[in-house]
Coordinates of C-alpha atoms in Angstrom, one line a residue:
Chain Y
X17 CA -92.1 20.6 47.0
X18 CA -94.8 23.3 46.8
X19 CA -95.3 23.3 50.5
X20 CA -91.6 23.4 51.2
X21 CA -91.4 26.3 48.7
X22 CA -94.1 28.2 50.5
X23 CA -92.6 27.7 53.9
X24 CA -89.2 28.7 52.7
X25 CA -90.7 31.8 51.1
X26 CA -92.5 32.6 54.3
X27 CA -89.3 32.2 56.3
X28 CA -87.4 34.3 53.9
X29 CA -89.9 37.0 54.3
X30 CA -90.1 36.7 58.0
X31 CA -86.4 37.0 58.3
X32 CA -86.1 40.0 55.9
X33 CA -83.7 38.1 53.8
X34 CA -82.6 39.5 50.5
X35 CA -85.3 40.6 48.1
X36 CA -83.3 38.7 45.6
X37 CA -84.6 35.4 46.9
X38 CA -88.1 36.5 47.2
X39 CA -87.8 37.6 43.5
X40 CA -86.5 34.2 42.7
X41 CA -89.5 32.6 44.3
X42 CA -91.9 34.9 42.6
X43 CA -90.3 34.2 39.3
X44 CA -90.5 30.5 40.1
X45 CA -86.8 30.1 39.6
X46 CA -86.1 27.2 41.8
X47 CA -82.5 26.8 40.5
X48 CA -81.6 29.9 42.5
X49 CA -82.6 28.1 45.6
X50 CA -80.9 24.8 44.8
X51 CA -78.1 25.4 47.2
X52 CA -80.6 25.7 50.1
X53 CA -81.8 22.1 49.3
X54 CA -78.3 20.9 48.6
X55 CA -76.8 22.1 51.9
X56 CA -80.1 22.1 53.9
X57 CA -79.5 25.7 54.7
X58 CA -81.6 27.1 57.6
X59 CA -81.8 30.8 58.5
X60 CA -83.2 32.5 61.5
X61 CA -82.6 35.5 63.8
X62 CA -83.4 39.2 63.9
X63 CA -79.9 40.8 63.3
X64 CA -78.2 42.1 60.2
X65 CA -74.8 40.6 60.8
X66 CA -74.6 37.0 59.5
X67 CA -73.1 34.3 61.6
X68 CA -72.6 30.8 60.2
X69 CA -72.3 27.8 62.4
X70 CA -70.6 24.9 60.8
X71 CA -70.6 21.4 62.3
X72 CA -67.6 19.1 62.7
X73 CA -66.9 15.7 61.3
X74 CA -69.7 13.2 61.5
X75 CA -72.2 15.7 62.7
X76 CA -75.0 17.8 61.3
X77 CA -76.3 21.3 62.2
X78 CA -78.4 19.9 65.1
X79 CA -75.1 19.8 67.1
X80 CA -75.5 23.6 67.4
X81 CA -78.9 23.5 68.9
X82 CA -77.9 24.6 72.4
X83 CA -75.6 27.4 71.1
X84 CA -76.9 28.9 67.9
X85 CA -80.3 30.0 69.2
X86 CA -78.5 32.3 71.7
X87 CA -77.4 34.4 68.8
X88 CA -80.7 34.9 67.1
X89 CA -81.5 38.1 68.9
X90 CA -78.6 40.0 67.6
X91 CA -77.5 38.1 64.5
X92 CA -78.8 36.5 61.4
X93 CA -78.0 32.8 62.2
X94 CA -77.2 30.5 59.3
X95 CA -76.9 26.7 59.7
X96 CA -76.2 24.1 57.0
X97 CA -75.2 20.5 56.5
X98 CA -72.3 19.3 54.4
X99 CA -73.3 17.4 51.3
X100 CA -73.4 13.8 52.4
X101 CA -74.3 14.6 56.0
X102 CA -77.5 15.4 57.9
X103 CA -80.5 16.4 55.7
X104 CA -78.4 17.5 52.7
X105 CA -79.1 16.4 49.2
X106 CA -77.2 13.2 48.9
X107 CA -77.6 13.1 45.2
X108 CA -75.3 16.1 45.0
X109 CA -72.5 14.1 46.4
X110 CA -69.5 13.6 44.1
X111 CA -66.5 11.6 45.2
X112 CA -64.2 13.6 43.1
X113 CA -65.2 17.0 44.6
X114 CA -65.5 15.9 48.2
X115 CA -62.4 13.8 48.4
X116 CA -60.6 16.8 49.8
X117 CA -61.9 19.5 52.2
X118 CA -61.6 22.1 49.5
X119 CA -64.8 20.7 47.9
X120 CA -66.7 21.4 51.1
X121 CA -65.1 24.9 51.4
X122 CA -66.2 25.7 47.9
X123 CA -69.8 24.9 48.9
X124 CA -69.5 27.4 51.8
X125 CA -68.2 30.1 49.5
X126 CA -71.0 29.4 47.1
X127 CA -73.6 29.5 49.9
X128 CA -72.3 32.9 51.0
X129 CA -72.3 34.3 47.5
X130 CA -75.8 33.0 46.8
X131 CA -77.0 34.6 50.0
X132 CA -75.3 37.8 49.0
X133 CA -73.4 37.8 52.3
X134 CA -70.3 39.8 53.0
X135 CA -68.1 40.0 56.0
X136 CA -69.6 36.9 57.6
X137 CA -68.7 35.6 61.0
X138 CA -68.0 31.9 60.7
X139 CA -68.0 29.6 63.7
X140 CA -66.7 26.1 62.8
X141 CA -66.3 23.1 65.0
X142 CA -63.4 20.7 64.4
X143 CA -63.1 20.0 60.7
X144 CA -65.8 22.6 60.2
X145 CA -63.1 25.2 61.3
X146 CA -60.7 23.9 58.7
X147 CA -63.4 24.1 56.0
X148 CA -64.1 27.7 57.0
X149 CA -60.4 28.5 56.9
X150 CA -60.1 27.0 53.4
X151 CA -63.2 29.0 52.3
X152 CA -61.6 32.2 53.6
X153 CA -58.5 31.4 51.5
X154 CA -60.7 31.1 48.4
X155 CA -62.6 34.3 49.1
X156 CA -61.1 36.4 51.9
X157 CA -63.5 39.3 51.4
X158 CA -66.5 37.1 52.4
X159 CA -65.3 36.7 55.9
X160 CA -65.0 39.0 58.8
X161 CA -64.0 36.6 61.5
X162 CA -63.3 32.9 62.0
X163 CA -64.1 31.3 65.3
X164 CA -62.6 27.8 65.5
X165 CA -63.8 25.3 68.1
X166 CA -61.3 22.5 68.6
X167 CA -59.6 22.9 65.2
X168 CA -56.7 20.9 63.8
X169 CA -54.8 21.5 60.6
X170 CA -53.3 18.0 60.6
X171 CA -54.3 15.0 62.7
X172 CA -51.3 12.8 62.1
X173 CA -48.1 13.2 64.0
X174 CA -45.1 14.5 62.1
X175 CA -42.6 14.0 64.8
X176 CA -40.5 15.5 66.2
X177 CA -41.7 18.9 64.9
X178 CA -45.5 18.3 65.0
X179 CA -47.7 16.3 67.3
X180 CA -51.2 16.0 65.7
X181 CA -52.2 13.3 68.2
X182 CA -52.6 10.3 65.9
X183 CA -50.5 7.7 64.3
X184 CA -51.7 6.4 60.9
X185 CA -52.7 3.0 62.4
X186 CA -54.9 4.9 65.0
X187 CA -56.8 6.5 62.1
X188 CA -57.2 3.2 60.3
X189 CA -58.6 1.8 63.6
X190 CA -61.0 4.7 63.6
X191 CA -62.1 4.1 60.1
X192 CA -62.6 0.4 60.9
X193 CA -64.6 1.3 64.0
X194 CA -66.8 3.6 61.9
X195 CA -67.5 0.7 59.6
X196 CA -68.2 -1.7 62.5
X197 CA -70.7 0.8 63.9
X198 CA -72.3 1.1 60.5
X199 CA -71.7 4.9 60.4
X200 CA -73.5 6.0 57.4
X201 CA -75.6 2.9 57.2
X202 CA -78.0 4.0 59.9
X203 CA -78.6 7.2 58.1
X204 CA -79.1 5.4 54.9
X205 CA -81.5 2.9 56.3
X206 CA -83.7 5.5 58.0
X207 CA -83.9 7.4 54.8
X208 CA -84.9 4.4 52.7
X209 CA -87.6 3.6 55.3
X210 CA -88.8 7.2 55.3
X211 CA -89.0 7.4 51.6
X212 CA -90.7 4.1 51.5
X213 CA -93.6 5.4 53.4
X214 CA -94.1 8.2 51.0
X215 CA -93.6 6.4 47.7
X216 CA -93.4 2.7 48.2
X217 CA -92.9 2.1 44.5
X218 CA -89.6 3.9 44.6
X219 CA -88.1 1.8 47.4
X220 CA -86.3 -0.7 45.1
X221 CA -84.9 2.0 43.0
X222 CA -83.7 4.1 45.9
X223 CA -82.0 1.1 47.4
X224 CA -80.2 0.6 44.2
X225 CA -79.1 4.2 43.9
X226 CA -78.3 5.1 47.5
X227 CA -76.9 1.7 48.5
X228 CA -73.3 2.6 48.2
X229 CA -73.1 6.4 48.2
X230 CA -74.3 7.0 51.7
X231 CA -71.9 5.0 53.7
X232 CA -69.3 6.1 51.1
X233 CA -69.8 9.8 52.0
X234 CA -69.1 9.0 55.6
X235 CA -66.0 7.0 54.7
X236 CA -64.6 9.6 52.3
X237 CA -65.3 12.5 54.6
X238 CA -63.5 10.6 57.3
X239 CA -60.5 10.2 55.0
X240 CA -60.7 13.8 53.7
X241 CA -60.7 15.0 57.3
X242 CA -58.3 12.9 59.2
X243 CA -55.7 12.3 56.5
X244 CA -55.6 16.0 55.6
X245 CA -52.6 18.3 56.2
X246 CA -53.3 22.0 55.9
X247 CA -50.4 23.2 58.1
X248 CA -48.8 24.9 55.1
X249 CA -51.8 27.2 54.5
X250 CA -52.1 28.6 58.0
X251 CA -49.8 31.5 57.3
X252 CA -51.9 32.5 54.3
X253 CA -55.0 33.1 56.5
X254 CA -55.7 36.8 56.6
X255 CA -59.1 36.8 58.4
X256 CA -59.1 37.5 62.1
X257 CA -59.2 34.2 63.9
X258 CA -60.3 33.0 67.4
X259 CA -59.2 29.6 68.5
X260 CA -61.3 28.0 71.3
X261 CA -59.2 25.2 72.8
X262 CA -60.8 22.5 75.0
X263 CA -59.2 20.7 77.9
X264 CA -58.3 17.1 77.4
X265 CA -59.3 17.0 73.8
X266 CA -57.7 13.9 72.3
X267 CA -58.8 14.8 68.8
X268 CA -57.4 18.3 68.8
X269 CA -54.9 18.5 71.6
X270 CA -53.7 21.7 73.2
X271 CA -50.4 21.6 71.3
X272 CA -52.3 21.7 68.1
X273 CA -54.3 24.7 69.1
X274 CA -51.1 26.5 70.2
X275 CA -49.5 25.5 66.8
X276 CA -52.4 27.1 65.0
X277 CA -52.3 30.2 67.1
X278 CA -48.6 30.5 66.3
X279 CA -49.0 30.1 62.6
X280 CA -52.2 32.2 61.9
X281 CA -51.2 35.8 61.9
X282 CA -54.3 37.5 63.2
X283 CA -55.2 34.9 65.8
X284 CA -56.0 34.6 69.5
X285 CA -56.4 31.5 71.5
X286 CA -58.8 30.9 74.5
X287 CA -58.4 27.9 76.7
X288 CA -61.7 26.5 77.8
X289 CA -62.8 24.8 81.0
X290 CA -64.8 22.4 78.9
X291 CA -63.3 18.9 78.3
X292 CA -63.5 16.7 75.3
X293 CA -64.0 17.6 71.7
X294 CA -67.6 18.8 71.6
X295 CA -67.9 21.7 74.1
X296 CA -70.9 23.2 72.2
X297 CA -72.8 20.0 73.2
X298 CA -71.2 19.3 76.6
X299 CA -70.7 22.9 77.8
X300 CA -73.0 25.1 75.7
X301 CA -73.0 28.0 78.2
X302 CA -69.3 28.4 78.3
X303 CA -69.0 27.9 74.6
X304 CA -71.7 30.6 73.9
X305 CA -70.0 33.0 76.3
X306 CA -66.7 32.5 74.7
X307 CA -68.0 33.0 71.2
X308 CA -69.7 36.3 72.4
X309 CA -66.4 37.5 73.8
X310 CA -64.6 36.6 70.6
X311 CA -67.2 38.7 68.7
X312 CA -66.7 41.6 71.1
X313 CA -63.0 41.4 70.7
X314 CA -62.9 42.2 67.0
Chain N
X27 CA -73.5 -1.7 94.3
X28 CA -75.9 -4.5 94.8
X29 CA -74.7 -8.0 94.5
X30 CA -76.8 -8.9 91.5
X31 CA -75.5 -6.0 89.4
X32 CA -72.0 -6.7 90.7
X33 CA -72.0 -10.2 89.4
X34 CA -74.4 -9.8 86.5
X35 CA -73.4 -11.4 83.2
X36 CA -72.3 -8.1 81.8
X37 CA -69.8 -5.3 82.6
X38 CA -71.3 -2.2 84.2
X39 CA -69.7 1.2 84.5
X40 CA -71.1 4.3 86.1
X41 CA -69.8 7.7 84.9
X42 CA -70.2 11.2 86.1
X43 CA -71.5 13.7 83.5
X44 CA -67.9 14.7 82.7
X45 CA -66.9 11.1 81.9
X46 CA -65.1 10.4 85.2
X47 CA -65.6 6.9 86.5
X48 CA -67.8 6.7 89.6
X49 CA -68.2 3.0 89.9
X50 CA -67.7 -0.3 88.1
X51 CA -69.0 -3.8 88.7
X52 CA -66.9 -6.8 89.6
X53 CA -67.4 -8.3 86.1
X54 CA -65.8 -5.2 84.5
X55 CA -62.9 -5.1 86.9
X56 CA -62.3 -8.8 86.2
X57 CA -62.6 -8.4 82.5
X58 CA -60.0 -5.5 82.5
X59 CA -57.9 -6.8 85.4
X60 CA -58.2 -3.6 87.4
X61 CA -58.9 -2.8 91.0
X62 CA -61.7 -0.4 91.7
X63 CA -59.2 2.0 93.4
X64 CA -57.2 2.2 90.2
X65 CA -60.2 3.4 88.2
X66 CA -62.1 5.7 90.5
X67 CA -62.0 9.3 89.3
X68 CA -60.3 8.4 86.0
X69 CA -61.8 9.4 82.7
X70 CA -63.5 6.6 80.7
X71 CA -61.0 7.5 77.9
X72 CA -58.3 5.8 79.9
X73 CA -60.2 2.5 79.4
X74 CA -60.4 2.8 75.7
X75 CA -58.0 2.1 72.8
X76 CA -56.9 5.1 70.8
X77 CA -59.3 4.6 67.9
X78 CA -62.1 4.0 70.5
X79 CA -61.2 7.2 72.3
X80 CA -61.7 9.2 69.1
X81 CA -64.8 7.3 68.1
X82 CA -66.2 7.9 71.6
X83 CA -65.5 11.6 71.4
X84 CA -66.8 12.0 67.8
X85 CA -69.9 9.8 67.9
X86 CA -70.8 8.3 71.2
X87 CA -70.6 11.3 73.5
X88 CA -72.5 13.7 71.3
X89 CA -75.2 11.1 70.8
X90 CA -75.5 10.6 74.6
X91 CA -75.5 14.4 75.1
X92 CA -78.2 15.0 72.5
X93 CA -80.3 11.8 72.7
X94 CA -79.7 10.9 76.4
X95 CA -78.8 7.4 75.4
X96 CA -76.9 5.3 72.9
X97 CA -77.4 1.8 71.8
X98 CA -75.4 -1.1 70.3
X99 CA -72.1 0.8 70.1
X100 CA -69.2 -1.3 69.1
X101 CA -66.1 -0.1 71.0
X102 CA -62.8 -1.5 72.2
X103 CA -61.7 -1.4 75.9
X104 CA -58.1 -1.8 77.0
X105 CA -57.2 -4.0 79.9
X106 CA -54.6 -3.1 82.5
X107 CA -52.1 -5.4 80.7
X108 CA -52.8 -3.7 77.3
X109 CA -55.1 -6.4 75.9
X110 CA -57.8 -5.1 73.6
X111 CA -61.3 -6.1 74.7
X112 CA -64.0 -5.4 72.1
X113 CA -67.5 -4.8 73.6
X114 CA -71.0 -3.8 72.6
X115 CA -72.2 -1.0 74.7
X116 CA -75.5 0.6 75.6
X117 CA -75.4 3.8 77.7
X118 CA -78.0 6.0 79.2
X119 CA -77.9 9.4 80.8
X120 CA -79.9 9.5 84.0
X121 CA -80.4 11.2 87.3
X122 CA -78.8 9.3 90.2
X123 CA -79.2 10.6 93.7
X124 CA -79.8 14.1 92.2
X125 CA -76.7 13.9 90.0
X126 CA -76.5 13.4 86.3
X127 CA -74.7 10.2 85.5
X128 CA -74.1 7.9 82.6
X129 CA -74.7 4.2 83.0
X130 CA -72.9 1.9 80.6
X131 CA -73.6 -1.7 80.1
X132 CA -71.1 -3.7 78.1
X133 CA -70.9 -7.2 76.7
X134 CA -67.6 -8.5 75.5
X135 CA -67.7 -9.9 72.0
X136 CA -64.4 -11.6 71.4
X137 CA -65.8 -14.4 69.2
X138 CA -68.1 -12.1 67.3
X139 CA -65.3 -9.6 66.9
X140 CA -63.0 -12.3 65.4
X141 CA -65.8 -13.4 63.1
X142 CA -66.5 -9.8 62.1
X143 CA -62.8 -9.2 61.4
X144 CA -62.9 -12.1 58.9
X145 CA -66.1 -10.7 57.4
X146 CA -64.7 -7.2 57.1
X147 CA -61.5 -8.5 55.6
X148 CA -63.5 -10.5 53.1
X149 CA -65.6 -7.4 52.4
X150 CA -62.6 -5.3 51.9
X151 CA -61.0 -7.9 49.6
X152 CA -64.3 -8.2 47.6
X153 CA -64.3 -4.4 47.3
X154 CA -60.7 -4.3 46.2
X155 CA -61.4 -7.1 43.8
X156 CA -64.4 -5.3 42.5
X157 CA -62.3 -2.2 41.9
X158 CA -59.7 -4.3 40.2
X159 CA -62.3 -6.0 38.1
X160 CA -63.9 -2.7 37.1
X161 CA -60.4 -1.5 36.1
X162 CA -59.7 -4.7 34.2
X163 CA -63.0 -4.4 32.4
X164 CA -62.3 -0.8 31.5
X165 CA -58.9 -1.8 30.2
X166 CA -60.4 -4.7 28.3
X167 CA -63.0 -2.3 26.8
X168 CA -60.2 0.0 25.8
X169 CA -58.3 -2.8 24.2
X170 CA -61.4 -4.1 22.4
X171 CA -62.1 -0.6 21.0
X172 CA -58.5 -0.4 19.9
X173 CA -58.8 -3.8 18.3
X174 CA -62.0 -2.8 16.6
X175 CA -60.3 0.3 15.2
X176 CA -57.4 -1.7 14.0
X177 CA -59.8 -4.2 12.4
X178 CA -61.6 -1.4 10.7
X179 CA -58.3 -0.1 9.5
X180 CA -57.4 -3.5 8.2
X181 CA -60.7 -3.9 6.4
X182 CA -60.1 -0.5 4.8
X183 CA -56.6 -1.5 3.8
X184 CA -57.8 -4.8 2.5
X185 CA -60.4 -3.3 0.4
X186 CA -57.8 -0.9 -1.0
X187 CA -55.4 -3.8 -1.6
X188 CA -58.1 -5.8 -3.3
X189 CA -58.9 -2.8 -5.6
X190 CA -55.2 -2.5 -6.3
X191 CA -54.8 -6.2 -7.0
X192 CA -57.6 -6.1 -9.4
X193 CA -56.6 -2.9 -11.2
X194 CA -54.3 -2.4 -14.2
X195 CA -51.8 0.1 -13.2
X196 CA -51.3 1.8 -16.5
X197 CA -54.9 2.2 -17.6
X198 CA -56.9 2.1 -14.4
X199 CA -59.1 -0.6 -15.9
X200 CA -59.5 -4.0 -14.2
X201 CA -56.6 -6.3 -14.8
X202 CA -56.8 -10.0 -15.8
X203 CA -57.6 -11.0 -12.2
X204 CA -60.3 -8.4 -11.8
X205 CA -61.8 -9.4 -15.1
X206 CA -61.9 -13.1 -14.1
X207 CA -63.6 -12.3 -10.9
X208 CA -66.2 -10.1 -12.6
X209 CA -66.7 -12.8 -15.2
X210 CA -67.5 -15.4 -12.5
X211 CA -70.1 -13.0 -11.1
X212 CA -71.7 -12.4 -14.5
X213 CA -71.9 -16.1 -15.2
X214 CA -73.5 -16.8 -11.9
X215 CA -76.0 -13.9 -12.4
X216 CA -76.8 -15.2 -15.9
X217 CA -77.4 -18.7 -14.5
X218 CA -79.9 -17.3 -12.1
X219 CA -81.7 -14.7 -14.3
X220 CA -81.2 -16.1 -17.8
X221 CA -80.5 -12.6 -19.1
X222 CA -77.6 -12.9 -21.6
X223 CA -74.4 -10.9 -21.3
X224 CA -71.8 -10.4 -24.0
X225 CA -68.1 -10.4 -24.1
X226 CA -66.0 -8.1 -26.3
X227 CA -62.4 -8.9 -26.9
X228 CA -60.6 -5.9 -28.3
X229 CA -57.2 -5.9 -29.9
X230 CA -55.3 -2.8 -31.1
X231 CA -54.3 -3.3 -34.8
X232 CA -50.5 -3.3 -35.5
X233 CA -49.8 -2.2 -32.0
X234 CA -46.3 -3.7 -32.2
X235 CA -45.5 -1.3 -35.0
X236 CA -46.7 1.7 -32.9
X237 CA -44.3 0.7 -30.2
X238 CA -41.4 0.0 -32.6
X239 CA -41.9 3.2 -34.5
X240 CA -42.8 5.8 -31.8
X241 CA -41.4 4.1 -28.7
X242 CA -43.0 2.7 -25.6
X243 CA -44.1 6.0 -24.0
X244 CA -46.3 6.7 -27.0
X245 CA -47.5 3.1 -27.0
X246 CA -48.5 3.5 -23.4
X247 CA -50.3 6.7 -24.3
X248 CA -52.2 4.9 -27.0
X249 CA -53.2 2.2 -24.5
X250 CA -54.5 4.8 -22.1
X251 CA -56.4 6.7 -24.7
X252 CA -58.1 3.5 -26.0
X253 CA -59.0 2.7 -22.4
X254 CA -60.6 6.0 -22.0
X255 CA -62.5 5.6 -25.2
X256 CA -63.8 2.2 -24.1
X257 CA -65.0 3.6 -20.8
X258 CA -66.8 6.4 -22.6
X259 CA -68.7 4.0 -24.8
X260 CA -69.8 1.5 -22.2
X261 CA -72.4 1.8 -19.4
X262 CA -71.8 2.1 -15.7
X263 CA -72.6 -1.5 -15.0
X264 CA -70.4 -2.8 -17.8
X265 CA -66.8 -3.9 -17.1
X266 CA -63.7 -3.0 -19.0
X267 CA -60.4 -4.8 -18.4
X268 CA -56.9 -4.9 -19.9
X269 CA -56.2 -8.6 -20.2
X270 CA -53.0 -8.6 -22.2
X271 CA -50.4 -6.2 -23.7
X272 CA -52.7 -4.6 -26.2
X273 CA -55.7 -6.7 -25.6
X274 CA -58.8 -5.5 -23.8
X275 CA -62.0 -7.2 -22.7
X276 CA -65.4 -5.7 -22.1
X277 CA -68.2 -7.5 -20.3
X278 CA -71.6 -6.0 -21.3
X279 CA -73.8 -6.9 -18.3
X280 CA -77.1 -7.0 -20.1
X281 CA -76.6 -7.2 -23.8
X282 CA -77.7 -9.7 -26.4
X283 CA -76.0 -10.2 -29.7
X284 CA -77.6 -7.2 -31.4
X285 CA -76.9 -4.9 -28.5
X286 CA -73.4 -6.1 -28.1
X287 CA -72.7 -5.6 -31.8
X288 CA -74.1 -2.1 -31.6
X289 CA -71.7 -1.2 -28.8
X290 CA -68.7 -2.9 -30.4
X291 CA -69.4 -1.2 -33.8
X292 CA -69.8 2.2 -32.0
X293 CA -66.5 1.7 -30.3
X294 CA -64.7 0.7 -33.4
X295 CA -66.0 3.7 -35.3
X296 CA -65.2 6.0 -32.4
X297 CA -61.5 4.8 -32.4
X298 CA -61.1 4.8 -36.1
X299 CA -62.8 8.2 -36.5
X300 CA -60.8 9.9 -33.9
X301 CA -58.0 12.3 -34.7
X302 CA -54.8 10.7 -33.7
X303 CA -51.4 12.5 -33.6
X304 CA -49.8 9.4 -34.9
X305 CA -51.1 7.6 -38.0
X306 CA -54.7 6.4 -37.2
X307 CA -55.1 3.7 -34.7
X308 CA -57.7 1.1 -35.3
X309 CA -59.1 -1.8 -33.3
X310 CA -60.5 -5.2 -34.1
X311 CA -63.2 -6.7 -32.0
X312 CA -64.5 -10.2 -31.4
X313 CA -67.9 -10.6 -29.7
X314 CA -69.6 -13.6 -28.1
X315 CA -72.9 -13.7 -26.2
X316 CA -73.5 -16.0 -23.3
X317 CA -75.6 -19.1 -23.9
X318 CA -76.7 -21.9 -21.6
X319 CA -73.8 -23.7 -19.9
X320 CA -71.4 -20.9 -20.5
X321 CA -68.0 -20.9 -18.8
X322 CA -65.3 -18.3 -18.6
X323 CA -63.1 -20.4 -21.0
X324 CA -65.9 -21.2 -23.4
X325 CA -67.1 -17.6 -23.9
X326 CA -63.6 -16.3 -24.2
X327 CA -62.7 -18.9 -26.7
X328 CA -65.7 -18.0 -28.8
X329 CA -64.9 -14.2 -28.6
X330 CA -61.3 -15.0 -29.5
X331 CA -62.4 -16.9 -32.5
X332 CA -64.5 -14.0 -33.6
X333 CA -61.6 -11.6 -33.0
X334 CA -59.4 -13.9 -35.1
X335 CA -62.0 -13.6 -37.9
X336 CA -62.0 -9.8 -37.7
X337 CA -58.2 -9.8 -38.0
X338 CA -58.3 -12.3 -40.9
X339 CA -60.8 -10.2 -42.7
X340 CA -58.5 -7.2 -42.6
X341 CA -58.7 -5.6 -39.2
X342 CA -60.7 -2.5 -38.0
X343 CA -63.7 -4.7 -37.9
X344 CA -66.3 -6.2 -35.5
X345 CA -67.3 -9.9 -35.7
X346 CA -69.8 -11.8 -33.6
X347 CA -69.0 -15.4 -33.2
X348 CA -72.5 -16.4 -34.2
X349 CA -71.9 -14.7 -37.6
X350 CA -69.0 -17.0 -38.5
X351 CA -71.3 -20.1 -38.6
X352 CA -74.2 -18.6 -40.4

């Protein structure tokens, strides 16, 4: 804890981040830094303007590793993990809060407030885009621009007026497939093993306490994501929005991107050459370039 | 493709970096009932069921991109005729003739899949049952609490009823029943400790005349006043009861003959000496003290006998039964 604290402090200093946090550290007030642990917040970069990169469903911040570093020269880059994903604090997971995406959005708002950020640029992939959009509805003043990579406000078809791309049974099939692939379990197992090495006496206890929460987070996040329907809030979005639409994305098809573009007032849509749902991984150069052009366009 | 790979006991698929199919072995084509010409250049997505397409995009592809390989992925292929073929897949990203390709090896797991389906269904059922059980336990706990509260209420009401059943309405003293119960307790205590207790039977003199002359409301008033006076003169552990129309009983918990006579005499004097708005009311008292082998009937009979003597001798008088036979 002490070592982590020192490193954190050093990083904060290095990155000229708010005096406030340095004060917090000097005062020894760890509670001020709780959210950093909770969401595994990582900060880097030389610039003043903050840019947040939010991962999509089932992913953590490492998904941005080809793209985010490109912004460090000009921006202050902020990465984080959702509670229940990546290296977040799993003990902070509450089913009641995170059973809808608003819970995750609330964390984003809190993170911005704790970091004393204003007019943030928020880049969100997939459900991360929806979470950012919901956060902007909670606190519009915190956001300057939303850049959405493969977003969808609703994954289920609502024919004939809306084609989200999925029937309910497709999603049930996906949930089942996640279960069959032990999504959540792998993470859980590695963590238990890791902790085991450090403090073997805690192994049994950990197994007891984490046993159900970890795969549960994945399961509940999947439901919160794929069963959500935020079409009705699109028109309330006031922040300037850029939609980056991939080719052949079966999770967020073209029609969905166009639908969002039509319903968000201040929005523009860019059609990418990249295929699939994760262009920031498969085509990082194009993705980076497009994000830069979105930033230039504002 | 070399013969050995073509007929290896697993399905093999070679993809370009963008997921387009470059090649497939005979075993895969046979498994999915396709011709090679039908697959070449198509996306791997076209070989997957809808949930698998999503799963592939969300989990498999990013892992291949980031980790260069993926292992033990469960995924479902779709045959040309629309049959679902579940497989376990390993994939690896590698350079092939200067081009980045993804090699996928797959093993069909039909039996295992059927088995897992059963296990999953059982797991789901167990989970649902667990939830139902938890809910049922919660409900039961709620009911138990409710029951306990009701029970507590009943106990409270019972105590109150018991009090009421043992109390004389007019005077607030014990009634005959309460007196009997207390008497049983006193006798049992006496049998254990050997410390004597005494019984006073008190009768208001000429009470019928009071009633006849001044009416029942005044008669009741007299009964209440006498009750108060009795209570003033006895100790906290002693018991006063109204056992008949104008007849009272006092059990003096720890009193021998001398002590009992003192209390009785004090009470008689107190009543006779008080200022009454109607012609002075007096009381006659008979006293008996417990001796070995005492019963409720025996001690009461002896006190009654003493009371009779007090009345005989002209009323407003205290007699201890022992004095009669001296």
